[in-house]
Amino acid sequence: DGQPIHTIADAVHKFFLNLFTIPDAALSFLDTGWYPPSKTGKSGNVDGRNLKRFICSTLRPSDDTLQQELLISILTNNPELVHHYWTSLSAMSFDPRPSPKWLQNMALAARIISLPIPSPLMGASFITKILGNPVPTSPPPPIKIIADNILPSQPLTRLLLGKALQHADPVVRYTVVTVLSFAFSKMAKVKMVFDSAIASSSEIHKEKEGGGVTIQEMWTTGLEELFDEIRKRMPDLHIIVALVQSSSKVTEKKENESDVSMTALHAGALRLARWYQILFPETLMEARFDVGKFLPKDISTIVLNDYAKMGVENTNGVVDDVLMVEINILKLLLESNGFKWWNKS
C-alpha cells in the first residue's frame, strides 16, 4: 500500500498482514460472520486450521505490539476465530494480580471484546436484501460463538471476574470494571442487530421451516438463549453492589494513594450497575435490590448541571469523574420502578 518499511520486524509484520488478512489473497477468505466456516471449500479446511494454529500457538500478542496488531487484524477479518482463540488461552494468565503482564492481558481482552460486530452479523451468505435492508435467511449463528465474542467464559470465568472485582488493589478492580463495560456495551449492540433481524424477517419468512419454526422465531429464541448465556457468565449482582458501596465509602473519606482514582472506580461500578439495569432488569427484581442504597448520605450533592445535560467535557477533555457518579446515580434512580423518593429522609 506504499507505506515505508523501516525494520525487518516491520517487513515481517507487513508480510503476515497480507498473508492472513486480505480476503482470497492467501490464507484469508471471505468470512461467514459468526457462523462456523463451511465444511466444503478452502476456507473451511486446511487454511482455516492454519490460521487457528497460527493465532493460538505462534503469536504472543501480549509481549509484542506488532503481534498484537496482527492478531487484532486477523480476528477482525475472521471473526469466527475469536471463539477458538479464547479457548486456547489459560485462565492462569488472567488470574487477577496488579502486574504488568496481567494488565497487558486484560488490555488485549478488552480489544478483542471491542472488535466490531461482523457486518452483517448473519454473514454475507446468509442474508438477502429487501429495499436495501439485510434480512436473515438462516437461523442465528451458534449462541456460544456469539457469547464468546461478547464475554468469553474461558479464560474470563465468572469466578475469576468476581475475584477480580473483590481484589484489594483498586487498579485490578478498575481494569475488570472497564473490560466488563466493553462487554455489556457490545451485548447492547448485538441485541440491536437481533432486534433488527427479528423485525425484518417478519415480512418475508412467514412460511414454517423444519420442525414448524419460522426464521423469525429462531432469531427470537436465539436472543433469549443469548441473554441466558451471558447471564450465566457475568458476576453476581451482589458483587457489583458491594463494589459500588465500598468505592463510595472510600470516596467520601479520602482518596487512596493509587494509580486509579477511587471516584473513577465508583463511577465505573455505577456504570456496571446501570448495565445490569438496562440489559438484565430481572436480576435486580429477583434480588429485590433497592437502588436507593446507592444514594450518598447527602442527596443534595447530586446536581445535574447544564454542562452534564449538554454532555460538555471539561478542560482536560474528559467528563469529570464526580459528575459521572452523579449522572449514573440519577439514571439508576429515575429508571427504577421500585424506588420511592418520599421514603428517604
PDB file of N, CA and C in Angstrom, residues 149-211:
ATOM      1  N   ASN A 149     -17.772 -13.918  21.821  1.00  0.00           N
ATOM      2  CA  ASN A 149     -17.362 -12.643  21.243  1.00  0.00           C
ATOM      3  C   ASN A 149     -17.793 -11.468  22.120  1.00  0.00           C
ATOM      4  N   ILE A 150     -18.648 -11.725  23.090  1.00  0.00           N
ATOM      5  CA  ILE A 150     -19.125 -10.675  23.994  1.00  0.00           C
ATOM      6  C   ILE A 150     -18.445 -10.777  25.353  1.00  0.00           C
ATOM      7  N   LEU A 151     -18.553 -11.948  25.984  1.00  0.00           N
ATOM      8  CA  LEU A 151     -17.956 -12.175  27.298  1.00  0.00           C
ATOM      9  C   LEU A 151     -17.521 -13.639  27.364  1.00  0.00           C
ATOM     10  N   PRO A 152     -16.282 -13.927  27.010  1.00  0.00           N
ATOM     11  CA  PRO A 152     -15.833 -15.316  26.930  1.00  0.00           C
ATOM     12  C   PRO A 152     -15.837 -16.011  28.302  1.00  0.00           C
ATOM     13  N   SER A 153     -16.376 -17.227  28.337  1.00  0.00           N
ATOM     14  CA  SER A 153     -16.403 -17.986  29.582  1.00  0.00           C
ATOM     15  C   SER A 153     -15.041 -18.587  29.896  1.00  0.00           C
ATOM     16  N   GLN A 154     -14.183 -18.639  28.899  1.00  0.00           N
ATOM     17  CA  GLN A 154     -12.807 -19.102  29.058  1.00  0.00           C
ATOM     18  C   GLN A 154     -11.916 -18.159  28.248  1.00  0.00           C
ATOM     19  N   PRO A 155     -10.948 -17.512  28.852  1.00  0.00           N
ATOM     20  CA  PRO A 155     -10.421 -17.683  30.215  1.00  0.00           C
ATOM     21  C   PRO A 155     -11.056 -16.781  31.272  1.00  0.00           C
ATOM     22  N   LEU A 156     -11.954 -15.860  30.860  1.00  0.00           N
ATOM     23  CA  LEU A 156     -12.545 -14.922  31.822  1.00  0.00           C
ATOM     24  C   LEU A 156     -13.749 -15.578  32.486  1.00  0.00           C
ATOM     25  N   THR A 157     -13.493 -16.524  33.358  1.00  0.00           N
ATOM     26  CA  THR A 157     -14.565 -17.252  34.012  1.00  0.00           C
ATOM     27  C   THR A 157     -15.327 -16.342  34.969  1.00  0.00           C
ATOM     28  N   ARG A 158     -16.531 -16.767  35.299  1.00  0.00           N
ATOM     29  CA  ARG A 158     -17.341 -15.992  36.232  1.00  0.00           C
ATOM     30  C   ARG A 158     -16.642 -15.882  37.587  1.00  0.00           C
ATOM     31  N   LEU A 159     -16.034 -16.969  38.025  1.00  0.00           N
ATOM     32  CA  LEU A 159     -15.308 -16.970  39.299  1.00  0.00           C
ATOM     33  C   LEU A 159     -14.142 -16.000  39.262  1.00  0.00           C
ATOM     34  N   LEU A 160     -13.407 -15.990  38.155  1.00  0.00           N
ATOM     35  CA  LEU A 160     -12.254 -15.097  38.020  1.00  0.00           C
ATOM     36  C   LEU A 160     -12.697 -13.634  38.019  1.00  0.00           C
ATOM     37  N   LEU A 161     -13.771 -13.322  37.307  1.00  0.00           N
ATOM     38  CA  LEU A 161     -14.256 -11.941  37.261  1.00  0.00           C
ATOM     39  C   LEU A 161     -14.704 -11.468  38.640  1.00  0.00           C
ATOM     40  N   GLY A 162     -15.416 -12.352  39.353  1.00  0.00           N
ATOM     41  CA  GLY A 162     -15.845 -11.997  40.694  1.00  0.00           C
ATOM     42  C   GLY A 162     -14.672 -11.783  41.630  1.00  0.00           C
ATOM     43  N   LYS A 163     -13.666 -12.624  41.515  1.00  0.00           N
ATOM     44  CA  LYS A 163     -12.456 -12.496  42.327  1.00  0.00           C
ATOM     45  C   LYS A 163     -11.752 -11.172  42.040  1.00  0.00           C
ATOM     46  N   ALA A 164     -11.686 -10.796  40.758  1.00  0.00           N
ATOM     47  CA  ALA A 164     -11.011  -9.558  40.378  1.00  0.00           C
ATOM     48  C   ALA A 164     -11.756  -8.331  40.900  1.00  0.00           C
ATOM     49  N   LEU A 165     -13.086  -8.377  40.877  1.00  0.00           N
ATOM     50  CA  LEU A 165     -13.876  -7.242  41.351  1.00  0.00           C
ATOM     51  C   LEU A 165     -13.775  -7.062  42.865  1.00  0.00           C
ATOM     52  N   GLN A 166     -13.321  -8.095  43.562  1.00  0.00           N
ATOM     53  CA  GLN A 166     -13.162  -8.014  45.014  1.00  0.00           C
ATOM     54  C   GLN A 166     -11.696  -7.943  45.434  1.00  0.00           C
ATOM     55  N   HIS A 167     -10.817  -7.727  44.457  1.00  0.00           N
ATOM     56  CA  HIS A 167      -9.386  -7.686  44.737  1.00  0.00           C
ATOM     57  C   HIS A 167      -9.045  -6.465  45.584  1.00  0.00           C
ATOM     58  N   ALA A 168      -7.990  -6.595  46.374  1.00  0.00           N
ATOM     59  CA  ALA A 168      -7.590  -5.495  47.258  1.00  0.00           C
ATOM     60  C   ALA A 168      -7.054  -4.290  46.500  1.00  0.00           C
ATOM     61  N   ASP A 169      -6.472  -4.535  45.332  1.00  0.00           N
ATOM     62  CA  ASP A 169      -5.865  -3.437  44.569  1.00  0.00           C
ATOM     63  C   ASP A 169      -6.918  -2.755  43.693  1.00  0.00           C
ATOM     64  N   PRO A 170      -7.100  -1.426  43.843  1.00  0.00           N
ATOM     65  CA  PRO A 170      -8.101  -0.720  43.034  1.00  0.00           C
ATOM     66  C   PRO A 170      -7.792  -0.734  41.543  1.00  0.00           C
ATOM     67  N   VAL A 171      -6.517  -0.873  41.172  1.00  0.00           N
ATOM     68  CA  VAL A 171      -6.167  -0.948  39.749  1.00  0.00           C
ATOM     69  C   VAL A 171      -6.770  -2.199  39.125  1.00  0.00           C
ATOM     70  N   VAL A 172      -6.702  -3.309  39.850  1.00  0.00           N
ATOM     71  CA  VAL A 172      -7.281  -4.559  39.362  1.00  0.00           C
ATOM     72  C   VAL A 172      -8.789  -4.427  39.232  1.00  0.00           C
ATOM     73  N   ARG A 173      -9.420  -3.877  40.249  1.00  0.00           N
ATOM     74  CA  ARG A 173     -10.881  -3.729  40.224  1.00  0.00           C
ATOM     75  C   ARG A 173     -11.312  -2.823  39.066  1.00  0.00           C
ATOM     76  N   TYR A 174     -10.624  -1.707  38.909  1.00  0.00           N
ATOM     77  CA  TYR A 174     -10.983  -0.767  37.846  1.00  0.00           C
ATOM     78  C   TYR A 174     -10.776  -1.374  36.466  1.00  0.00           C
ATOM     79  N   THR A 175      -9.713  -2.154  36.294  1.00  0.00           N
ATOM     80  CA  THR A 175      -9.441  -2.785  34.997  1.00  0.00           C
ATOM     81  C   THR A 175     -10.562  -3.739  34.607  1.00  0.00           C
ATOM     82  N   VAL A 176     -11.019  -4.552  35.560  1.00  0.00           N
ATOM     83  CA  VAL A 176     -12.088  -5.508  35.265  1.00  0.00           C
ATOM     84  C   VAL A 176     -13.409  -4.786  35.030  1.00  0.00           C
ATOM     85  N   VAL A 177     -13.648  -3.730  35.779  1.00  0.00           N
ATOM     86  CA  VAL A 177     -14.853  -2.925  35.546  1.00  0.00           C
ATOM     87  C   VAL A 177     -14.876  -2.402  34.109  1.00  0.00           C
ATOM     88  N   THR A 178     -13.730  -1.948  33.626  1.00  0.00           N
ATOM     89  CA  THR A 178     -13.633  -1.420  32.267  1.00  0.00           C
ATOM     90  C   THR A 178     -13.896  -2.507  31.225  1.00  0.00           C
ATOM     91  N   VAL A 179     -13.287  -3.688  31.423  1.00  0.00           N
ATOM     92  CA  VAL A 179     -13.489  -4.787  30.474  1.00  0.00           C
ATOM     93  C   VAL A 179     -14.956  -5.217  30.447  1.00  0.00           C
ATOM     94  N   LEU A 180     -15.579  -5.317  31.606  1.00  0.00           N
ATOM     95  CA  LEU A 180     -16.995  -5.695  31.666  1.00  0.00           C
ATOM     96  C   LEU A 180     -17.880  -4.645  31.002  1.00  0.00           C
ATOM     97  N   SER A 181     -17.513  -3.383  31.134  1.00  0.00           N
ATOM     98  CA  SER A 181     -18.290  -2.326  30.479  1.00  0.00           C
ATOM     99  C   SER A 181     -18.238  -2.468  28.969  1.00  0.00           C
ATOM    100  N   PHE A 182     -17.059  -2.825  28.427  1.00  0.00           N
ATOM    101  CA  PHE A 182     -16.949  -3.090  27.000  1.00  0.00           C
ATOM    102  C   PHE A 182     -17.855  -4.251  26.603  1.00  0.00           C
ATOM    103  N   ALA A 183     -17.883  -5.295  27.433  1.00  0.00           N
ATOM    104  CA  ALA A 183     -18.690  -6.478  27.123  1.00  0.00           C
ATOM    105  C   ALA A 183     -20.174  -6.143  27.101  1.00  0.00           C
ATOM    106  N   PHE A 184     -20.648  -5.403  28.097  1.00  0.00           N
ATOM    107  CA  PHE A 184     -22.068  -5.061  28.147  1.00  0.00           C
ATOM    108  C   PHE A 184     -22.452  -4.099  27.027  1.00  0.00           C
ATOM    109  N   SER A 185     -21.535  -3.201  26.681  1.00  0.00           N
ATOM    110  CA  SER A 185     -21.795  -2.302  25.558  1.00  0.00           C
ATOM    111  C   SER A 185     -21.958  -3.104  24.260  1.00  0.00           C
ATOM    112  N   LYS A 186     -21.118  -4.122  24.086  1.00  0.00           N
ATOM    113  CA  LYS A 186     -21.227  -4.956  22.888  1.00  0.00           C
ATOM    114  C   LYS A 186     -22.511  -5.774  22.912  1.00  0.00           C
ATOM    115  N   MET A 187     -22.895  -6.253  24.096  1.00  0.00           N
ATOM    116  CA  MET A 187     -24.150  -7.000  24.215  1.00  0.00           C
ATOM    117  C   MET A 187     -25.325  -6.143  23.770  1.00  0.00           C
ATOM    118  N   ALA A 188     -25.312  -4.885  24.153  1.00  0.00           N
ATOM    119  CA  ALA A 188     -26.393  -3.980  23.753  1.00  0.00           C
ATOM    120  C   ALA A 188     -26.436  -3.817  22.232  1.00  0.00           C
ATOM    121  N   LYS A 189     -25.254  -3.744  21.607  1.00  0.00           N
ATOM    122  CA  LYS A 189     -25.201  -3.597  20.147  1.00  0.00           C
ATOM    123  C   LYS A 189     -25.681  -4.869  19.443  1.00  0.00           C
ATOM    124  N   VAL A 190     -25.284  -6.036  19.986  1.00  0.00           N
ATOM    125  CA  VAL A 190     -25.729  -7.303  19.402  1.00  0.00           C
ATOM    126  C   VAL A 190     -27.245  -7.435  19.524  1.00  0.00           C
ATOM    127  N   LYS A 191     -27.788  -7.009  20.653  1.00  0.00           N
ATOM    128  CA  LYS A 191     -29.248  -7.049  20.828  1.00  0.00           C
ATOM    129  C   LYS A 191     -29.952  -6.222  19.764  1.00  0.00           C
ATOM    130  N   MET A 192     -29.386  -5.069  19.443  1.00  0.00           N
ATOM    131  CA  MET A 192     -29.978  -4.227  18.403  1.00  0.00           C
ATOM    132  C   MET A 192     -29.990  -4.938  17.056  1.00  0.00           C
ATOM    133  N   VAL A 193     -28.916  -5.676  16.750  1.00  0.00           N
ATOM    134  CA  VAL A 193     -28.860  -6.413  15.491  1.00  0.00           C
ATOM    135  C   VAL A 193     -29.893  -7.531  15.485  1.00  0.00           C
ATOM    136  N   PHE A 194     -30.014  -8.241  16.592  1.00  0.00           N
ATOM    137  CA  PHE A 194     -31.027  -9.298  16.701  1.00  0.00           C
ATOM    138  C   PHE A 194     -32.423  -8.706  16.535  1.00  0.00           C
ATOM    139  N   ASP A 195     -32.678  -7.597  17.219  1.00  0.00           N
ATOM    140  CA  ASP A 195     -33.995  -6.960  17.117  1.00  0.00           C
ATOM    141  C   ASP A 195     -34.306  -6.578  15.671  1.00  0.00           C
ATOM    142  N   SER A 196     -33.301  -6.071  14.963  1.00  0.00           N
ATOM    143  CA  SER A 196     -33.484  -5.706  13.557  1.00  0.00           C
ATOM    144  C   SER A 196     -33.764  -6.935  12.697  1.00  0.00           C
ATOM    145  N   ALA A 197     -33.030  -8.025  12.961  1.00  0.00           N
ATOM    146  CA  ALA A 197     -33.232  -9.257  12.197  1.00  0.00           C
ATOM    147  C   ALA A 197     -34.619  -9.822  12.444  1.00  0.00           C
ATOM    148  N   ILE A 198     -35.073  -9.773  13.696  1.00  0.00           N
ATOM    149  CA  ILE A 198     -36.402 -10.281  14.038  1.00  0.00           C
ATOM    150  C   ILE A 198     -37.483  -9.464  13.341  1.00  0.00           C
ATOM    151  N   ALA A 199     -37.311  -8.136  13.369  1.00  0.00           N
ATOM    152  CA  ALA A 199     -38.311  -7.264  12.751  1.00  0.00           C
ATOM    153  C   ALA A 199     -38.336  -7.423  11.234  1.00  0.00           C
ATOM    154  N   SER A 200     -37.157  -7.497  10.599  1.00  0.00           N
ATOM    155  CA  SER A 200     -37.100  -7.568   9.142  1.00  0.00           C
ATOM    156  C   SER A 200     -37.566  -8.919   8.605  1.00  0.00           C
ATOM    157  N   SER A 201     -37.352  -9.989   9.374  1.00  0.00           N
ATOM    158  CA  SER A 201     -37.731 -11.315   8.888  1.00  0.00           C
ATOM    159  C   SER A 201     -39.221 -11.572   9.004  1.00  0.00           C
ATOM    160  N   SER A 202     -39.932 -10.713   9.719  1.00  0.00           N
ATOM    161  CA  SER A 202     -41.357 -10.956   9.930  1.00  0.00           C
ATOM    162  C   SER A 202     -42.174 -10.825   8.657  1.00  0.00           C
ATOM    163  N   GLU A 203     -41.668 -10.059   7.696  1.00  0.00           N
ATOM    164  CA  GLU A 203     -42.455  -9.793   6.499  1.00  0.00           C
ATOM    165  C   GLU A 203     -42.275 -10.839   5.406  1.00  0.00           C
ATOM    166  N   ILE A 204     -41.149 -11.541   5.389  1.00  0.00           N
ATOM    167  CA  ILE A 204     -40.913 -12.438   4.260  1.00  0.00           C
ATOM    168  C   ILE A 204     -40.783 -13.903   4.646  1.00  0.00           C
ATOM    169  N   HIS A 205     -40.645 -14.175   5.955  1.00  0.00           N
ATOM    170  CA  HIS A 205     -40.455 -15.562   6.370  1.00  0.00           C
ATOM    171  C   HIS A 205     -41.660 -16.038   7.168  1.00  0.00           C
ATOM    172  N   LYS A 206     -42.799 -16.005   6.566  1.00  0.00           N
ATOM    173  CA  LYS A 206     -43.990 -16.465   7.249  1.00  0.00           C
ATOM    174  C   LYS A 206     -44.166 -17.970   7.116  1.00  0.00           C
ATOM    175  N   GLU A 207     -43.434 -18.556   6.147  1.00  0.00           N
ATOM    176  CA  GLU A 207     -43.535 -19.996   5.993  1.00  0.00           C
ATOM    177  C   GLU A 207     -42.762 -20.686   7.110  1.00  0.00           C
ATOM    178  N   LYS A 208     -43.196 -21.894   7.438  1.00  0.00           N
ATOM    179  CA  LYS A 208     -42.558 -22.654   8.501  1.00  0.00           C
ATOM    180  C   LYS A 208     -41.329 -23.371   7.960  1.00  0.00           C
ATOM    181  N   GLU A 209     -40.275 -23.367   8.776  1.00  0.00           N
ATOM    182  CA  GLU A 209     -39.082 -24.122   8.424  1.00  0.00           C
ATOM    183  C   GLU A 209     -39.205 -25.520   9.016  1.00  0.00           C
ATOM    184  N   GLY A 210     -38.105 -26.263   9.025  1.00  0.00           N
ATOM    185  CA  GLY A 210     -38.124 -27.599   9.583  1.00  0.00           C
ATOM    186  C   GLY A 210     -38.554 -27.583  11.036  1.00  0.00           C
ATOM    187  N   GLY A 211     -39.466 -28.471  11.405  1.00  0.00           N
ATOM    188  CA  GLY A 211     -39.962 -28.501  12.774  1.00  0.00           C
ATOM    189  C   GLY A 211     -41.045 -27.483  13.035  1.00  0.00           C
TER     190      GLY A 211
END
